[in-house]
mmCIF file of N, CA, C and O in Angstrom:
data_model
loop_
_atom_site.group_PDB
_atom_site.id
_atom_site.type_symbol
_atom_site.label_atom_id
_atom_site.label_comp_id
_atom_site.label_asym_id
_atom_site.label_seq_id
_atom_site.Cartn_x
_atom_site.Cartn_y
_atom_site.Cartn_z
ATOM 1 N N TYR A 1 0.878 -1.281 -0.552
ATOM 2 C CA TYR A 1 -0.094 0.211 0.010
ATOM 3 C C TYR A 1 0.741 1.151 0.500
ATOM 4 O O TYR A 1 1.780 1.381 0.561
ATOM 5 N N TYR A 2 0.190 2.123 -0.860
ATOM 6 C CA TYR A 2 1.172 3.576 -0.563
ATOM 7 C C TYR A 2 1.082 4.265 0.930
ATOM 8 O O TYR A 2 0.018 4.478 1.120
ATOM 9 N N GLN A 3 2.366 4.845 1.214
ATOM 10 C CA GLN A 3 1.722 5.292 2.152
ATOM 11 C C GLN A 3 3.071 7.087 2.297
ATOM 12 O O GLN A 3 3.714 7.152 2.805
ATOM 13 N N ASN A 4 3.056 8.024 1.662
ATOM 14 C CA ASN A 4 3.460 8.817 0.794
ATOM 15 C C ASN A 4 4.916 9.010 0.862
ATOM 16 O O ASN A 4 5.509 9.864 1.150
ATOM 17 N N GLU A 5 5.114 7.674 0.443
ATOM 18 C CA GLU A 5 6.535 8.204 -0.348
ATOM 19 C C GLU A 5 7.011 8.358 -0.792
ATOM 20 O O GLU A 5 8.492 8.930 -1.090
ATOM 21 N N LEU A 6 6.278 8.842 -2.476
ATOM 22 C CA LEU A 6 6.568 9.808 -3.045
ATOM 23 C C LEU A 6 6.868 10.594 -2.891
ATOM 24 O O LEU A 6 7.709 11.995 -2.534
ATOM 25 N N LEU A 7 6.037 11.609 -1.148
ATOM 26 C CA LEU A 7 4.801 12.413 -1.491
ATOM 27 C C LEU A 7 6.639 13.434 -0.153
ATOM 28 O O LEU A 7 7.152 14.309 -0.209
ATOM 29 N N GLU A 8 7.289 11.940 0.119
ATOM 30 C CA GLU A 8 8.393 11.753 1.425
ATOM 31 C C GLU A 8 9.854 12.743 0.508
ATOM 32 O O GLU A 8 11.082 13.359 1.081
ATOM 33 N N LEU A 9 9.951 11.574 -1.034
ATOM 34 C CA LEU A 9 10.775 12.162 -1.754
ATOM 35 C C LEU A 9 10.630 13.416 -1.954
ATOM 36 O O LEU A 9 11.676 13.565 -1.998
ATOM 37 N N ALA A 10 9.505 14.313 -2.086
ATOM 38 C CA ALA A 10 9.298 15.780 -2.916
ATOM 39 C C ALA A 10 9.706 16.290 -1.929
ATOM 40 O O ALA A 10 10.480 17.280 -1.914
ATOM 41 N N LEU A 11 9.290 16.156 -1.299
ATOM 42 C CA LEU A 11 9.721 17.353 0.205
ATOM 43 C C LEU A 11 11.382 17.440 0.709
ATOM 44 O O LEU A 11 11.904 17.868 0.942
ATOM 45 N N ASP A 12 12.051 15.914 0.568
ATOM 46 C CA ASP A 12 13.366 15.327 0.730
ATOM 47 C C ASP A 12 14.564 16.271 -0.707
ATOM 48 O O ASP A 12 14.741 16.929 0.034
ATOM 49 N N LEU A 13 13.720 16.220 -1.705
ATOM 50 C CA LEU A 13 14.422 17.316 -3.017
ATOM 51 C C LEU A 13 14.047 18.657 -2.770
ATOM 52 O O LEU A 13 14.972 19.504 -2.904
ATOM 53 N N GLY A 14 12.846 18.983 -2.534
ATOM 54 C CA GLY A 14 12.191 20.540 -2.280
ATOM 55 C C GLY A 14 13.199 20.605 -0.933
ATOM 56 O O GLY A 14 13.454 22.292 -1.343
ATOM 57 N N MET A 15 13.800 20.139 -0.011
ATOM 58 C CA MET A 15 14.451 20.733 1.326
ATOM 59 C C MET A 15 15.892 21.093 0.256
ATOM 60 O O MET A 15 16.047 22.577 0.699
ATOM 61 N N ARG A 16 16.512 19.863 -0.489
ATOM 62 C CA ARG A 16 17.652 20.655 -1.211
ATOM 63 C C ARG A 16 17.633 22.084 -1.866
ATOM 64 O O ARG A 16 18.729 22.029 -2.356
ATOM 65 N N MET A 17 16.726 22.289 -2.750
ATOM 66 C CA MET A 17 16.306 22.973 -3.475
ATOM 67 C C MET A 17 16.495 24.435 -3.127
ATOM 68 O O MET A 17 16.209 25.475 -3.335
ATOM 69 N N LEU A 18 15.715 24.392 -1.374
ATOM 70 C CA LEU A 18 15.224 25.535 -1.186
ATOM 71 C C LEU A 18 16.647 26.856 -1.397
ATOM 72 O O LEU A 18 16.320 28.512 -1.711
ATOM 73 N N PRO A 19 17.969 25.828 -0.922
ATOM 74 C CA PRO A 19 18.985 27.178 -1.410
ATOM 75 C C PRO A 19 18.906 28.057 -2.771
ATOM 76 O O PRO A 19 19.875 28.767 -2.804
ATOM 77 N N ALA A 20 18.696 27.944 -3.824
ATOM 78 C CA ALA A 20 18.772 27.916 -4.489
ATOM 79 C C ALA A 20 17.473 29.349 -4.544
ATOM 80 O O ALA A 20 17.507 30.111 -6.053
ATOM 81 N N PHE A 21 16.580 29.646 -4.292
ATOM 82 C CA PHE A 21 16.273 30.602 -4.139
ATOM 83 C C PHE A 21 16.901 31.910 -3.194
ATOM 84 O O PHE A 21 16.035 32.798 -3.387
ATOM 85 N N GLN A 22 17.603 31.357 -3.124
ATOM 86 C CA GLN A 22 18.613 32.781 -2.088
ATOM 87 C C GLN A 22 18.958 33.243 -2.490
ATOM 88 O O GLN A 22 20.563 33.328 -2.841
ATOM 89 N N THR A 23 18.681 34.635 -3.515
ATOM 90 C CA THR A 23 19.096 35.233 -4.372
ATOM 91 C C THR A 23 18.611 36.674 -4.521
ATOM 92 O O THR A 23 17.789 37.217 -3.587
ATOM 93 N N SER A 24 19.403 37.415 -4.015
ATOM 94 C CA SER A 24 18.631 39.274 -4.178
ATOM 95 C C SER A 24 18.011 39.854 -5.032
ATOM 96 O O SER A 24 16.111 39.770 -4.388
ATOM 97 N N SER A 25 17.047 38.190 -5.681
ATOM 98 C CA SER A 25 15.344 38.328 -6.901
ATOM 99 C C SER A 25 14.709 37.616 -6.010
ATOM 100 O O SER A 25 13.379 38.770 -6.104
ATOM 101 N N GLY A 26 14.808 36.497 -6.375
ATOM 102 C CA GLY A 26 14.478 35.558 -4.920
ATOM 103 C C GLY A 26 14.282 34.124 -6.380
ATOM 104 O O GLY A 26 13.639 33.455 -5.966
ATOM 105 N N ILE A 27 14.413 35.339 -7.965
ATOM 106 C CA ILE A 27 14.167 34.212 -8.882
ATOM 107 C C ILE A 27 15.499 32.939 -8.841
ATOM 108 O O ILE A 27 16.434 33.235 -8.497
ATOM 109 N N PRO A 28 15.151 31.742 -9.183
ATOM 110 C CA PRO A 28 15.810 30.466 -7.690
ATOM 111 C C PRO A 28 16.928 30.186 -9.378
ATOM 112 O O PRO A 28 17.223 30.582 -10.376
ATOM 113 N N TYR A 29 18.444 30.340 -8.856
ATOM 114 C CA TYR A 29 19.433 29.625 -9.650
ATOM 115 C C TYR A 29 19.486 28.720 -10.573
ATOM 116 O O TYR A 29 18.269 27.527 -9.808
ATOM 117 N N SER A 30 19.583 28.222 -11.433
ATOM 118 C CA SER A 30 19.382 26.940 -12.594
ATOM 119 C C SER A 30 20.104 25.350 -12.045
ATOM 120 O O SER A 30 19.581 24.769 -12.467
ATOM 121 N N LYS A 31 21.076 25.676 -11.456
ATOM 122 C CA LYS A 31 21.771 24.819 -10.977
ATOM 123 C C LYS A 31 22.183 24.745 -9.767
ATOM 124 O O LYS A 31 22.201 25.835 -8.921
ATOM 125 N N ILE A 32 22.160 23.541 -9.238
ATOM 126 C CA ILE A 32 22.033 23.359 -7.245
ATOM 127 C C ILE A 32 22.476 21.804 -7.434
ATOM 128 O O ILE A 32 22.198 20.857 -8.136
ATOM 129 N N ASN A 33 23.732 21.497 -6.602
ATOM 130 C CA ASN A 33 24.211 20.054 -6.273
ATOM 131 C C ASN A 33 23.260 19.895 -5.605
ATOM 132 O O ASN A 33 23.531 20.394 -3.998
ATOM 133 N N LEU A 34 22.369 18.533 -5.462
ATOM 134 C CA LEU A 34 20.915 18.451 -4.605
ATOM 135 C C LEU A 34 22.435 17.896 -2.790
ATOM 136 O O LEU A 34 21.950 17.356 -2.242
ATOM 137 N N LYS A 35 23.538 17.956 -3.497
ATOM 138 C CA LYS A 35 24.522 17.412 -2.256
ATOM 139 C C LYS A 35 25.313 18.083 -1.793
ATOM 140 O O LYS A 35 25.238 18.547 0.017
ATOM 141 N N HIS A 36 25.161 19.137 -2.410
ATOM 142 C CA HIS A 36 26.494 20.686 -1.337
ATOM 143 C C HIS A 36 25.266 21.915 -1.774
ATOM 144 O O HIS A 36 26.199 22.277 -1.017
ATOM 145 N N GLY A 37 24.939 21.180 -2.018
ATOM 146 C CA GLY A 37 24.782 23.117 -2.300
ATOM 147 C C GLY A 37 24.410 24.105 -3.626
ATOM 148 O O GLY A 37 24.913 23.723 -5.040
ATOM 149 N N ILE A 38 24.494 25.536 -3.756
ATOM 150 C CA ILE A 38 24.829 25.892 -4.794
ATOM 151 C C ILE A 38 26.404 25.883 -4.415
ATOM 152 O O ILE A 38 27.006 26.481 -3.781
ATOM 153 N N GLN A 39 26.612 25.704 -5.739
ATOM 154 C CA GLN A 39 28.670 26.311 -6.127
ATOM 155 C C GLN A 39 28.737 27.927 -5.892
ATOM 156 O O GLN A 39 27.998 28.277 -6.618
ATOM 157 N N ASN A 40 29.438 28.387 -5.903
ATOM 158 C CA ASN A 40 30.515 29.331 -5.732
ATOM 159 C C ASN A 40 30.192 30.642 -6.699
ATOM 160 O O ASN A 40 29.893 31.926 -6.638
ATOM 161 N N SER A 41 30.717 29.966 -7.839
ATOM 162 C CA SER A 41 30.722 30.534 -8.651
ATOM 163 C C SER A 41 29.476 30.441 -9.602
ATOM 164 O O SER A 41 29.113 31.081 -10.810
ATOM 165 N N GLU A 42 28.044 29.707 -9.258
ATOM 166 C CA GLU A 42 26.560 30.140 -10.350
ATOM 167 C C GLU A 42 25.853 31.782 -10.315
ATOM 168 O O GLU A 42 26.403 32.124 -8.215
ATOM 169 N N ASP A 43 25.976 31.955 -10.730
ATOM 170 C CA ASP A 43 25.016 33.046 -10.923
ATOM 171 C C ASP A 43 24.132 33.298 -12.637
ATOM 172 O O ASP A 43 23.421 34.540 -11.966
ATOM 173 N N SER A 44 23.809 32.435 -12.635
ATOM 174 C CA SER A 44 23.138 31.976 -13.799
ATOM 175 C C SER A 44 20.970 31.437 -13.114
ATOM 176 O O SER A 44 21.076 30.589 -12.376
ATOM 177 N N THR A 45 20.138 32.431 -14.083
ATOM 178 C CA THR A 45 19.021 31.846 -13.522
ATOM 179 C C THR A 45 18.405 31.290 -15.090
ATOM 180 O O THR A 45 18.871 32.224 -15.778
ATOM 181 N N CYS A 46 17.193 30.852 -15.492
ATOM 182 C CA CYS A 46 16.816 30.872 -15.961
ATOM 183 C C CYS A 46 14.792 30.781 -15.501
ATOM 184 O O CYS A 46 14.122 29.949 -14.678
ATOM 185 N N LEU A 47 14.981 31.651 -17.030
ATOM 186 C CA LEU A 47 12.736 32.798 -16.184
ATOM 187 C C LEU A 47 11.969 31.804 -15.829
ATOM 188 O O LEU A 47 11.419 31.353 -15.572
ATOM 189 N N ALA A 48 12.188 31.400 -17.399
ATOM 190 C CA ALA A 48 10.596 29.646 -17.849
ATOM 191 C C ALA A 48 11.293 28.763 -16.572
ATOM 192 O O ALA A 48 10.203 27.673 -15.867
ATOM 193 N N GLY A 49 12.474 27.926 -16.213
ATOM 194 C CA GLY A 49 12.118 27.157 -14.923
ATOM 195 C C GLY A 49 12.088 27.274 -13.930
ATOM 196 O O GLY A 49 10.944 27.015 -12.979
ATOM 197 N N ALA A 50 12.468 28.743 -13.799
ATOM 198 C CA ALA A 50 11.429 30.098 -12.039
ATOM 199 C C ALA A 50 10.345 29.709 -12.430
ATOM 200 O O ALA A 50 9.673 29.308 -11.003
ATOM 201 N N GLY A 51 9.910 29.508 -13.376
ATOM 202 C CA GLY A 51 8.021 29.735 -13.661
ATOM 203 C C GLY A 51 7.948 28.531 -12.603
ATOM 204 O O GLY A 51 6.583 28.000 -12.213
ATOM 205 N N THR A 52 8.186 27.604 -13.608
ATOM 206 C CA THR A 52 8.045 26.290 -13.049
ATOM 207 C C THR A 52 8.339 26.018 -11.914
ATOM 208 O O THR A 52 7.027 24.925 -11.207
ATOM 209 N N LEU A 53 9.448 26.178 -11.376
ATOM 210 C CA LEU A 53 9.320 25.425 -10.428
ATOM 211 C C LEU A 53 9.211 26.133 -8.981
ATOM 212 O O LEU A 53 8.557 25.533 -8.263
ATOM 213 N N SER A 54 8.223 26.693 -9.436
ATOM 214 C CA SER A 54 7.630 28.238 -8.539
ATOM 215 C C SER A 54 6.319 27.347 -8.093
ATOM 216 O O SER A 54 5.561 27.247 -6.890
ATOM 217 N N LEU A 55 5.964 27.084 -9.416
ATOM 218 C CA LEU A 55 4.568 26.635 -9.217
ATOM 219 C C LEU A 55 4.330 25.599 -8.810
ATOM 220 O O LEU A 55 3.225 24.469 -7.940
ATOM 221 N N GLU A 56 5.399 24.833 -8.459
ATOM 222 C CA GLU A 56 5.725 22.944 -7.721
ATOM 223 C C GLU A 56 6.239 23.066 -7.162
ATOM 224 O O GLU A 56 4.826 22.687 -5.658
ATOM 225 N N PHE A 57 6.800 24.363 -6.433
ATOM 226 C CA PHE A 57 6.868 24.213 -5.487
ATOM 227 C C PHE A 57 5.639 24.827 -3.888
ATOM 228 O O PHE A 57 5.205 24.714 -3.119
ATOM 229 N N MET A 58 4.444 25.838 -4.551
ATOM 230 C CA MET A 58 3.249 26.114 -4.735
ATOM 231 C C MET A 58 2.786 24.964 -4.107
ATOM 232 O O MET A 58 1.834 24.558 -2.492
ATOM 233 N N THR A 59 2.635 23.745 -5.018
ATOM 234 C CA THR A 59 2.231 22.402 -4.947
ATOM 235 C C THR A 59 2.842 21.678 -3.753
ATOM 236 O O THR A 59 1.792 21.102 -2.981
ATOM 237 N N LEU A 60 3.885 21.987 -3.705
ATOM 238 C CA LEU A 60 4.311 21.410 -2.723
ATOM 239 C C LEU A 60 4.222 21.488 -0.882
ATOM 240 O O LEU A 60 3.904 21.231 0.002
ATOM 241 N N SER A 61 3.263 22.996 -1.058
ATOM 242 C CA SER A 61 3.277 23.365 0.376
ATOM 243 C C SER A 61 2.097 22.963 0.684
ATOM 244 O O SER A 61 1.502 23.124 1.706
ATOM 245 N N ARG A 62 1.411 23.339 -0.823
ATOM 246 C CA ARG A 62 0.267 22.682 -0.658
ATOM 247 C C ARG A 62 -0.226 21.345 0.114
ATOM 248 O O ARG A 62 -1.067 21.208 0.954
ATOM 249 N N LEU A 63 0.750 20.577 -0.406
ATOM 250 C CA LEU A 63 0.308 19.023 0.417
ATOM 251 C C LEU A 63 1.165 18.075 1.537
ATOM 252 O O LEU A 63 1.004 17.773 2.315
ATOM 253 N N THR A 64 2.217 19.451 1.573
ATOM 254 C CA THR A 64 2.603 18.955 2.617
ATOM 255 C C THR A 64 2.702 20.327 4.068
ATOM 256 O O THR A 64 2.577 19.529 4.695
ATOM 257 N N GLY A 65 2.375 21.300 4.152
ATOM 258 C CA GLY A 65 2.139 22.111 4.801
ATOM 259 C C GLY A 65 2.453 22.992 5.550
ATOM 260 O O GLY A 65 2.817 23.337 5.873
ATOM 261 N N TYR A 66 4.513 22.525 4.702
ATOM 262 C CA TYR A 66 5.427 23.718 4.885
ATOM 263 C C TYR A 66 5.142 24.370 3.768
ATOM 264 O O TYR A 66 5.650 24.963 3.005
ATOM 265 N N LYS A 67 4.975 25.722 4.769
ATOM 266 C CA LYS A 67 4.500 27.051 4.001
ATOM 267 C C LYS A 67 6.191 27.658 3.520
ATOM 268 O O LYS A 67 5.732 28.421 2.690
ATOM 269 N N ILE A 68 6.876 27.520 3.618
ATOM 270 C CA ILE A 68 8.475 27.813 3.151
ATOM 271 C C ILE A 68 8.197 27.779 1.948
ATOM 272 O O ILE A 68 8.686 29.104 0.861
ATOM 273 N N PHE A 69 7.747 26.721 1.060
ATOM 274 C CA PHE A 69 7.919 26.547 0.106
ATOM 275 C C PHE A 69 7.199 27.418 -0.770
ATOM 276 O O PHE A 69 7.508 28.610 -1.706
ATOM 277 N N GLN A 70 5.847 27.699 -0.037
ATOM 278 C CA GLN A 70 5.145 28.923 -0.669
ATOM 279 C C GLN A 70 5.412 30.169 -0.979
ATOM 280 O O GLN A 70 5.783 31.034 -1.687
ATOM 281 N N ASP A 71 6.111 30.301 0.414
ATOM 282 C CA ASP A 71 6.944 32.095 0.533
ATOM 283 C C ASP A 71 7.913 31.812 -0.904
ATOM 284 O O ASP A 71 8.104 33.243 -0.655
ATOM 285 N N VAL A 72 8.968 30.960 -0.655
ATOM 286 C CA VAL A 72 9.713 31.458 -1.676
ATOM 287 C C VAL A 72 9.659 31.680 -2.838
ATOM 288 O O VAL A 72 9.969 32.315 -3.349
ATOM 289 N N ALA A 73 8.010 30.509 -3.570
ATOM 290 C CA ALA A 73 7.617 30.599 -4.792
ATOM 291 C C ALA A 73 7.220 31.959 -5.553
ATOM 292 O O ALA A 73 6.401 32.205 -6.102
ATOM 293 N N MET A 74 6.347 32.422 -4.010
ATOM 294 C CA MET A 74 5.180 33.583 -4.476
ATOM 295 C C MET A 74 6.445 35.151 -4.164
ATOM 296 O O MET A 74 6.684 35.317 -5.052
ATOM 297 N N ARG A 75 7.915 34.635 -3.897
ATOM 298 C CA ARG A 75 8.229 36.075 -4.084
ATOM 299 C C ARG A 75 9.500 35.852 -5.687
ATOM 300 O O ARG A 75 9.209 36.641 -5.838
ATOM 301 N N SER A 76 9.367 34.784 -5.839
ATOM 302 C CA SER A 76 9.855 34.264 -6.601
ATOM 303 C C SER A 76 9.128 34.791 -7.827
ATOM 304 O O SER A 76 9.818 35.500 -9.032
ATOM 305 N N LEU A 77 7.663 34.447 -7.613
ATOM 306 C CA LEU A 77 6.537 35.316 -9.392
ATOM 307 C C LEU A 77 6.630 36.538 -8.922
ATOM 308 O O LEU A 77 6.418 36.903 -10.044
ATOM 309 N N LYS A 78 6.509 36.652 -7.444
ATOM 310 C CA LYS A 78 6.645 38.630 -7.567
ATOM 311 C C LYS A 78 7.719 38.992 -8.797
ATOM 312 O O LYS A 78 7.738 39.790 -9.004
ATOM 313 N N SER A 79 8.507 38.354 -8.281
ATOM 314 C CA SER A 79 10.394 39.143 -8.796
ATOM 315 C C SER A 79 9.866 38.618 -10.411
ATOM 316 O O SER A 79 10.738 39.289 -11.274
ATOM 317 N N LEU A 80 9.809 37.592 -10.892
ATOM 318 C CA LEU A 80 9.196 37.503 -12.004
ATOM 319 C C LEU A 80 8.267 38.442 -13.005
ATOM 320 O O LEU A 80 8.461 38.755 -14.616
ATOM 321 N N CYS A 81 6.820 39.356 -12.201
ATOM 322 C CA CYS A 81 6.520 39.732 -12.803
ATOM 323 C C CYS A 81 6.178 41.254 -13.006
ATOM 324 O O CYS A 81 6.200 41.598 -13.612
ATOM 325 N N GLY A 82 7.368 41.639 -11.945
ATOM 326 C CA GLY A 82 8.074 42.493 -12.265
ATOM 327 C C GLY A 82 8.879 42.996 -12.957
ATOM 328 O O GLY A 82 9.512 43.834 -13.574
ATOM 329 N N LEU A 83 9.591 41.974 -13.906
ATOM 330 C CA LEU A 83 10.242 42.254 -15.171
ATOM 331 C C LEU A 83 10.086 42.494 -16.428
ATOM 332 O O LEU A 83 8.744 42.363 -16.556
#
């Protein structure tokens, strides 16, 4: 029987991806090492990827109850809309 294994994996992935949103604009970096985090040389973003990731983080927030995903997604979307 299914016991939320996929949701637990999605939550783990989301937590590992949160550092990508730690940018001045809130638009996430386009690359992140899931084991080590953001590399010092990383400075690129992808607007299409940021929009998609924001939608996915909103859904993850709704499914898990972790508001942090919604917060970073909304900050990113506000920055995208302001471009």
